[in-house]
Amino acid sequence: AMKQITVISGKGGTGKTILTASFAALAESKVMIDCDVDAADLHLLLHPEIKEKHEFKSGRTARIDKKLCQECDKCIEVCRFNAISNDYIVDPVSCEGCELCGYICPADAIEMEENKSGEWFISDTKYGPFVHAKLGIAEENSGKLVAKIRQVGKEIAENENLEYVIIDGPPGIGCPVFASLTGADLAIIVTEPTLSGIHDMKRVADVVKHFNINTKVVVNKYDLNLENTKLIETLCKEREIEMVGYISFSQVVIESIENALPLIEFTGDGVSKDVINIWHKIIHS
């Protein structure tokens, strides 16, 4: 049966993408999805060749035709998002697309327009199929875009009988993170032994709990602060989360990124063994 694995972290820069790219290189039969649509970087390590490109439209925004508008103010009165200014201009950020203003307008001066809010791609990589996306500037709909590419990735896995869907989740605990976790079989939280890392790990672990998803923790650069690593172990015990591995701090990791290669392709020693062990633990759990 297909397994969907989402790799997340409480904040950016914890090594989430490094781990995901290595999983992509290690897994035999899989599709990869980069759900960090605001600042995608998995493609930098997977070198995709884009096969399909699609526009992503999400939601609608009202537009008032000044030529028809009779300035009766009815639309301003009914808009509960305060999205319409006194000179009848709709603020696209505030407008929630509820269409109430359009129904109430006696002059038929209001039209709903589809928002283009990004693009998504299906690509080939040397590791297998890859689904990724780019959100439009200042768009708020990243959760919907994430849901869309999750669905596309899952369909590819079903159609091609692939074993794994490997998901690089967005950092933080917002709406796109929920969308990257929904329906996943396993969540892997990547954290670091710093106080902010621990704080963020707690927050994200509490979020995952709501989804009833099997959760595991990886500590990256664990040897930079062994006391904090111990603290993370204690927190995991309290929350009944399995510690699935430790990655030591290494210059090699930085070099692998500079060379734009998944860590385990770049080196076969130390750190890379850490990552291989983590992957084996994950697939046998």
Short mmCIF file of C-alpha atoms in Angstrom, two decimals:
data_model
loop_
_atom_site.label_atom_id
_atom_site.label_comp_id
_atom_site.label_asym_id
_atom_site.label_seq_id
_atom_site.Cartn_x
_atom_site.Cartn_y
_atom_site.Cartn_z
CA ALA A 1 0.00 0.00 0.00
CA MET A 2 1.09 3.56 -0.71
CA LYS A 3 2.44 5.56 2.22
CA GLN A 4 2.41 9.35 2.39
CA ILE A 5 5.26 10.78 4.44
CA THR A 6 5.32 14.49 5.30
CA VAL A 7 8.53 16.08 6.55
CA ILE A 8 7.90 19.24 8.57
CA SER A 9 9.66 21.58 10.95
CA GLY A 10 8.55 24.36 13.24
CA LYS A 11 10.69 26.89 11.41
CA GLY A 12 12.73 27.24 8.24
CA GLY A 13 16.36 26.24 7.98
CA THR A 14 16.31 23.12 10.12
CA GLY A 15 17.48 20.79 7.36
CA LYS A 16 14.04 19.60 6.30
CA THR A 17 14.73 19.83 2.57
CA ILE A 18 18.14 18.17 2.89
CA LEU A 19 16.45 15.21 4.53
CA THR A 20 13.58 15.08 2.03
CA ALA A 21 15.95 15.16 -0.95
CA SER A 22 17.94 12.28 0.52
CA PHE A 23 14.73 10.29 1.07
CA ALA A 24 13.89 10.98 -2.57
CA ALA A 25 17.22 9.49 -3.61
CA LEU A 26 16.89 6.51 -1.22
CA ALA A 27 13.28 5.47 -1.83
CA GLU A 28 12.84 2.96 -4.62
CA SER A 29 9.40 3.84 -5.90
CA LYS A 30 7.97 7.24 -5.08
CA VAL A 31 6.67 10.63 -6.12
CA MET A 32 8.00 13.77 -4.45
CA ILE A 33 5.91 16.85 -3.64
CA ASP A 34 7.32 20.18 -2.52
CA CYS A 35 4.56 21.76 -0.44
CA ASP A 36 6.63 24.76 0.56
CA VAL A 37 4.94 26.81 -2.15
CA ASP A 38 5.95 30.18 -0.69
CA ALA A 39 9.69 29.46 -0.84
CA ALA A 40 10.18 26.18 -2.65
CA ASP A 41 13.73 24.89 -2.73
CA LEU A 42 13.56 21.12 -3.17
CA HIS A 43 13.93 21.65 -6.94
CA LEU A 44 17.42 23.03 -6.34
CA LEU A 45 18.50 19.54 -5.30
CA LEU A 46 16.32 17.43 -7.61
CA HIS A 47 16.90 19.34 -10.90
CA PRO A 48 13.44 18.79 -12.37
CA GLU A 49 12.65 18.81 -16.04
CA ILE A 50 9.19 20.35 -16.29
CA LYS A 51 6.73 18.20 -18.26
CA GLU A 52 3.44 19.93 -17.44
CA LYS A 53 2.66 23.42 -16.30
CA HIS A 54 -0.76 24.47 -14.98
CA GLU A 55 -2.28 27.71 -13.77
CA PHE A 56 -3.78 27.62 -10.32
CA LYS A 57 -6.85 29.75 -9.85
CA SER A 58 -8.18 30.15 -6.39
CA GLY A 59 -11.21 32.07 -5.29
CA ARG A 60 -12.80 35.12 -6.86
CA THR A 61 -12.64 38.84 -6.27
CA ALA A 62 -15.39 41.38 -6.90
CA ARG A 63 -14.77 44.18 -9.40
CA ILE A 64 -16.99 47.23 -9.70
CA ASP A 65 -17.55 48.67 -13.16
CA LYS A 66 -17.36 52.44 -12.63
CA LYS A 67 -19.38 53.14 -15.79
CA LEU A 68 -22.41 51.25 -14.46
CA CYS A 69 -22.07 52.03 -10.75
CA GLN A 70 -24.78 54.37 -9.38
CA GLU A 71 -22.92 55.00 -6.12
CA CYS A 72 -25.87 53.82 -4.03
CA ASP A 73 -23.51 52.46 -1.30
CA LYS A 74 -25.51 49.23 -0.92
CA CYS A 75 -22.41 47.13 -1.63
CA ILE A 76 -20.41 48.99 1.02
CA GLU A 77 -23.20 48.38 3.55
CA VAL A 78 -23.39 44.61 2.98
CA CYS A 79 -19.67 43.87 2.74
CA ARG A 80 -18.75 42.35 6.07
CA PHE A 81 -15.05 42.27 5.13
CA ASN A 82 -14.93 46.07 4.64
CA ALA A 83 -13.36 45.38 1.27
CA ILE A 84 -15.05 48.20 -0.66
CA SER A 85 -13.72 51.75 -0.33
CA ASN A 86 -15.84 54.91 -0.32
CA ASP A 87 -14.87 55.48 -3.94
CA TYR A 88 -16.07 51.97 -4.90
CA ILE A 89 -12.79 50.17 -5.31
CA VAL A 90 -12.56 46.59 -4.10
CA ASP A 91 -9.49 45.66 -2.11
CA PRO A 92 -8.57 42.20 -3.48
CA VAL A 93 -6.78 41.21 -0.27
CA SER A 94 -9.82 41.88 1.95
CA CYS A 95 -12.44 40.56 -0.48
CA GLU A 96 -13.38 36.97 0.36
CA GLY A 97 -15.32 36.37 -2.84
CA CYS A 98 -18.69 35.86 -1.12
CA GLU A 99 -20.55 37.59 -4.02
CA LEU A 100 -23.07 39.29 -1.74
CA CYS A 101 -22.26 42.71 -3.21
CA GLY A 102 -22.99 41.37 -6.69
CA TYR A 103 -26.43 40.09 -5.63
CA ILE A 104 -27.40 43.35 -3.98
CA CYS A 105 -26.17 45.76 -6.67
CA PRO A 106 -29.23 47.28 -8.42
CA ALA A 107 -27.12 48.43 -11.40
CA ASP A 108 -25.46 45.04 -12.12
CA ALA A 109 -22.15 46.86 -11.86
CA ILE A 110 -20.26 44.15 -9.98
CA GLU A 111 -18.54 41.19 -11.55
CA MET A 112 -16.64 38.35 -9.94
CA GLU A 113 -13.22 37.68 -11.41
CA GLU A 114 -11.16 34.51 -11.04
CA ASN A 115 -7.87 35.11 -9.27
CA LYS A 116 -4.79 33.56 -10.74
CA SER A 117 -2.76 32.73 -7.71
CA GLY A 118 0.05 30.53 -8.84
CA GLU A 119 1.33 27.76 -11.05
CA TRP A 120 1.97 24.10 -10.45
CA PHE A 121 4.19 21.70 -12.31
CA ILE A 122 4.66 18.00 -12.89
CA SER A 123 8.30 17.25 -13.59
CA ASP A 124 10.65 14.37 -14.17
CA THR A 125 13.77 13.99 -12.08
CA LYS A 126 16.40 11.29 -12.05
CA TYR A 127 14.74 10.13 -8.81
CA GLY A 128 11.21 9.91 -10.20
CA PRO A 129 8.18 12.18 -10.69
CA PHE A 130 8.07 15.47 -8.83
CA VAL A 131 5.13 17.82 -8.22
CA HIS A 132 5.90 21.41 -7.23
CA ALA A 133 4.36 24.85 -7.39
CA LYS A 134 4.94 28.56 -7.27
CA LEU A 135 2.55 30.86 -5.45
CA GLY A 136 1.80 34.26 -6.94
CA ILE A 137 3.20 37.32 -5.20
CA ALA A 138 1.35 38.24 -1.97
CA GLU A 139 -1.22 35.51 -2.35
CA GLU A 140 -2.98 34.15 0.69
CA ASN A 141 -4.12 30.89 -0.80
CA SER A 142 -1.10 28.70 -0.23
CA GLY A 143 -3.19 26.15 1.70
CA LYS A 144 -5.37 25.58 -1.35
CA LEU A 145 -2.38 25.30 -3.66
CA VAL A 146 -0.78 22.77 -1.30
CA ALA A 147 -4.00 20.74 -1.25
CA LYS A 148 -4.02 20.77 -5.04
CA ILE A 149 -0.48 19.46 -5.51
CA ARG A 150 -0.99 16.89 -2.76
CA GLN A 151 -3.93 15.56 -4.74
CA VAL A 152 -1.94 15.52 -8.00
CA GLY A 153 0.98 13.72 -6.35
CA LYS A 154 -1.29 11.12 -4.81
CA GLU A 155 -2.96 10.45 -8.17
CA ILE A 156 0.44 9.93 -9.81
CA ALA A 157 1.39 7.47 -7.05
CA GLU A 158 -1.89 5.58 -7.53
CA ASN A 159 -1.67 5.49 -11.32
CA GLU A 160 1.95 4.37 -11.37
CA ASN A 161 1.65 2.03 -8.36
CA LEU A 162 4.33 3.91 -6.45
CA GLU A 163 5.05 2.98 -2.84
CA TYR A 164 5.72 6.39 -1.33
CA VAL A 165 4.58 9.97 -1.58
CA ILE A 166 7.39 12.01 -0.05
CA ILE A 167 6.21 15.46 0.96
CA ASP A 168 8.46 18.38 1.83
CA GLY A 169 6.13 20.36 4.08
CA PRO A 170 6.21 24.11 4.64
CA PRO A 171 7.76 25.43 7.87
CA GLY A 172 5.66 26.84 10.70
CA ILE A 173 2.16 25.88 11.80
CA GLY A 174 -0.15 27.74 9.40
CA CYS A 175 -2.79 26.69 6.93
CA PRO A 176 -0.34 25.24 4.33
CA VAL A 177 1.09 22.95 7.03
CA PHE A 178 -2.39 21.56 7.75
CA ALA A 179 -2.84 20.96 4.03
CA SER A 180 0.48 19.13 3.84
CA LEU A 181 -0.47 16.87 6.78
CA THR A 182 -4.07 15.97 5.94
CA GLY A 183 -4.27 12.31 5.03
CA ALA A 184 -0.56 11.63 5.59
CA ASP A 185 0.45 8.29 7.12
CA LEU A 186 3.55 9.58 8.81
CA ALA A 187 4.85 12.99 9.91
CA ILE A 188 8.54 13.53 10.51
CA ILE A 189 9.47 16.61 12.49
CA VAL A 190 13.00 17.87 11.91
CA THR A 191 14.34 19.94 14.77
CA GLU A 192 17.62 21.33 16.06
CA PRO A 193 18.98 21.38 19.62
CA THR A 194 18.48 25.11 20.09
CA LEU A 195 15.91 26.73 22.38
CA SER A 196 14.00 28.20 19.45
CA GLY A 197 14.18 24.82 17.69
CA ILE A 198 12.71 23.10 20.74
CA HIS A 199 9.98 25.73 21.10
CA ASP A 200 8.98 25.32 17.45
CA MET A 201 9.12 21.54 17.68
CA LYS A 202 6.65 21.61 20.59
CA ARG A 203 4.25 23.81 18.65
CA VAL A 204 4.37 21.69 15.53
CA ALA A 205 4.12 18.43 17.54
CA ASP A 206 0.92 19.75 19.14
CA VAL A 207 -0.47 20.57 15.70
CA VAL A 208 0.28 17.07 14.38
CA LYS A 209 -1.43 15.54 17.42
CA HIS A 210 -4.75 16.90 16.18
CA PHE A 211 -4.36 14.90 12.98
CA ASN A 212 -3.77 11.59 14.77
CA ILE A 213 -0.80 10.91 12.53
CA ASN A 214 2.06 8.63 13.49
CA THR A 215 4.82 11.13 14.30
CA LYS A 216 8.58 10.78 14.55
CA VAL A 217 11.34 13.26 15.33
CA VAL A 218 14.77 13.72 13.78
CA VAL A 219 17.34 15.93 15.52
CA ASN A 220 19.63 17.63 13.04
CA LYS A 221 23.08 18.85 14.22
CA TYR A 222 22.33 16.99 17.47
CA ASP A 223 25.95 17.12 18.64
CA LEU A 224 26.05 20.92 18.74
CA ASN A 225 24.22 20.87 22.07
CA LEU A 226 23.83 17.48 23.75
CA GLU A 227 21.92 18.93 26.72
CA ASN A 228 19.26 20.32 24.42
CA THR A 229 19.18 17.06 22.49
CA LYS A 230 18.42 15.33 25.81
CA LEU A 231 15.66 17.85 26.40
CA ILE A 232 14.16 16.98 23.01
CA GLU A 233 14.28 13.28 23.92
CA THR A 234 12.39 14.01 27.15
CA LEU A 235 9.75 16.03 25.31
CA CYS A 236 9.29 13.20 22.82
CA LYS A 237 8.85 10.65 25.62
CA GLU A 238 6.21 12.85 27.26
CA ARG A 239 4.37 13.11 23.96
CA GLU A 240 4.93 9.45 23.03
CA ILE A 241 6.74 10.42 19.86
CA GLU A 242 9.50 8.15 18.63
CA MET A 243 12.97 9.62 18.10
CA VAL A 244 13.87 8.14 14.78
CA GLY A 245 17.39 9.48 14.35
CA TYR A 246 20.16 11.95 14.89
CA ILE A 247 22.17 13.74 12.23
CA SER A 248 25.56 15.05 13.27
CA PHE A 249 26.74 18.52 12.37
CA SER A 250 28.93 18.44 9.29
CA GLN A 251 30.54 20.78 6.81
CA VAL A 252 29.77 18.13 4.19
CA VAL A 253 26.06 19.00 4.39
CA ILE A 254 26.78 22.59 3.39
CA GLU A 255 29.03 21.39 0.56
CA SER A 256 26.31 19.07 -0.72
CA ILE A 257 23.92 22.02 -0.94
CA GLU A 258 26.53 24.14 -2.71
CA ASN A 259 26.93 21.28 -5.19
CA ALA A 260 23.14 21.04 -5.50
CA LEU A 261 23.04 17.33 -4.72
CA PRO A 262 21.06 15.28 -2.20
CA LEU A 263 23.38 14.61 0.74
CA ILE A 264 23.51 10.86 0.28
CA GLU A 265 24.56 11.28 -3.36
CA PHE A 266 27.27 13.70 -2.42
CA THR A 267 28.92 11.62 0.28
CA GLY A 268 28.85 8.07 1.56
CA ASP A 269 30.30 8.68 5.01
CA GLY A 270 29.21 9.79 8.49
CA VAL A 271 26.26 12.13 8.07
CA SER A 272 25.00 10.26 5.08
CA LYS A 273 24.94 7.02 7.11
CA ASP A 274 22.86 8.87 9.72
CA VAL A 275 20.31 9.72 7.03
CA ILE A 276 20.28 6.20 5.55
CA ASN A 277 19.63 4.75 9.03
CA ILE A 278 16.74 7.17 9.51
CA TRP A 279 15.20 6.14 6.20
CA HIS A 280 15.48 2.43 7.05
CA LYS A 281 13.85 3.03 10.42
CA ILE A 282 11.02 4.92 8.74
CA ILE A 283 10.24 2.29 6.14
CA HIS A 284 10.31 -0.53 8.66
CA SER A 285 8.04 1.24 11.13
#
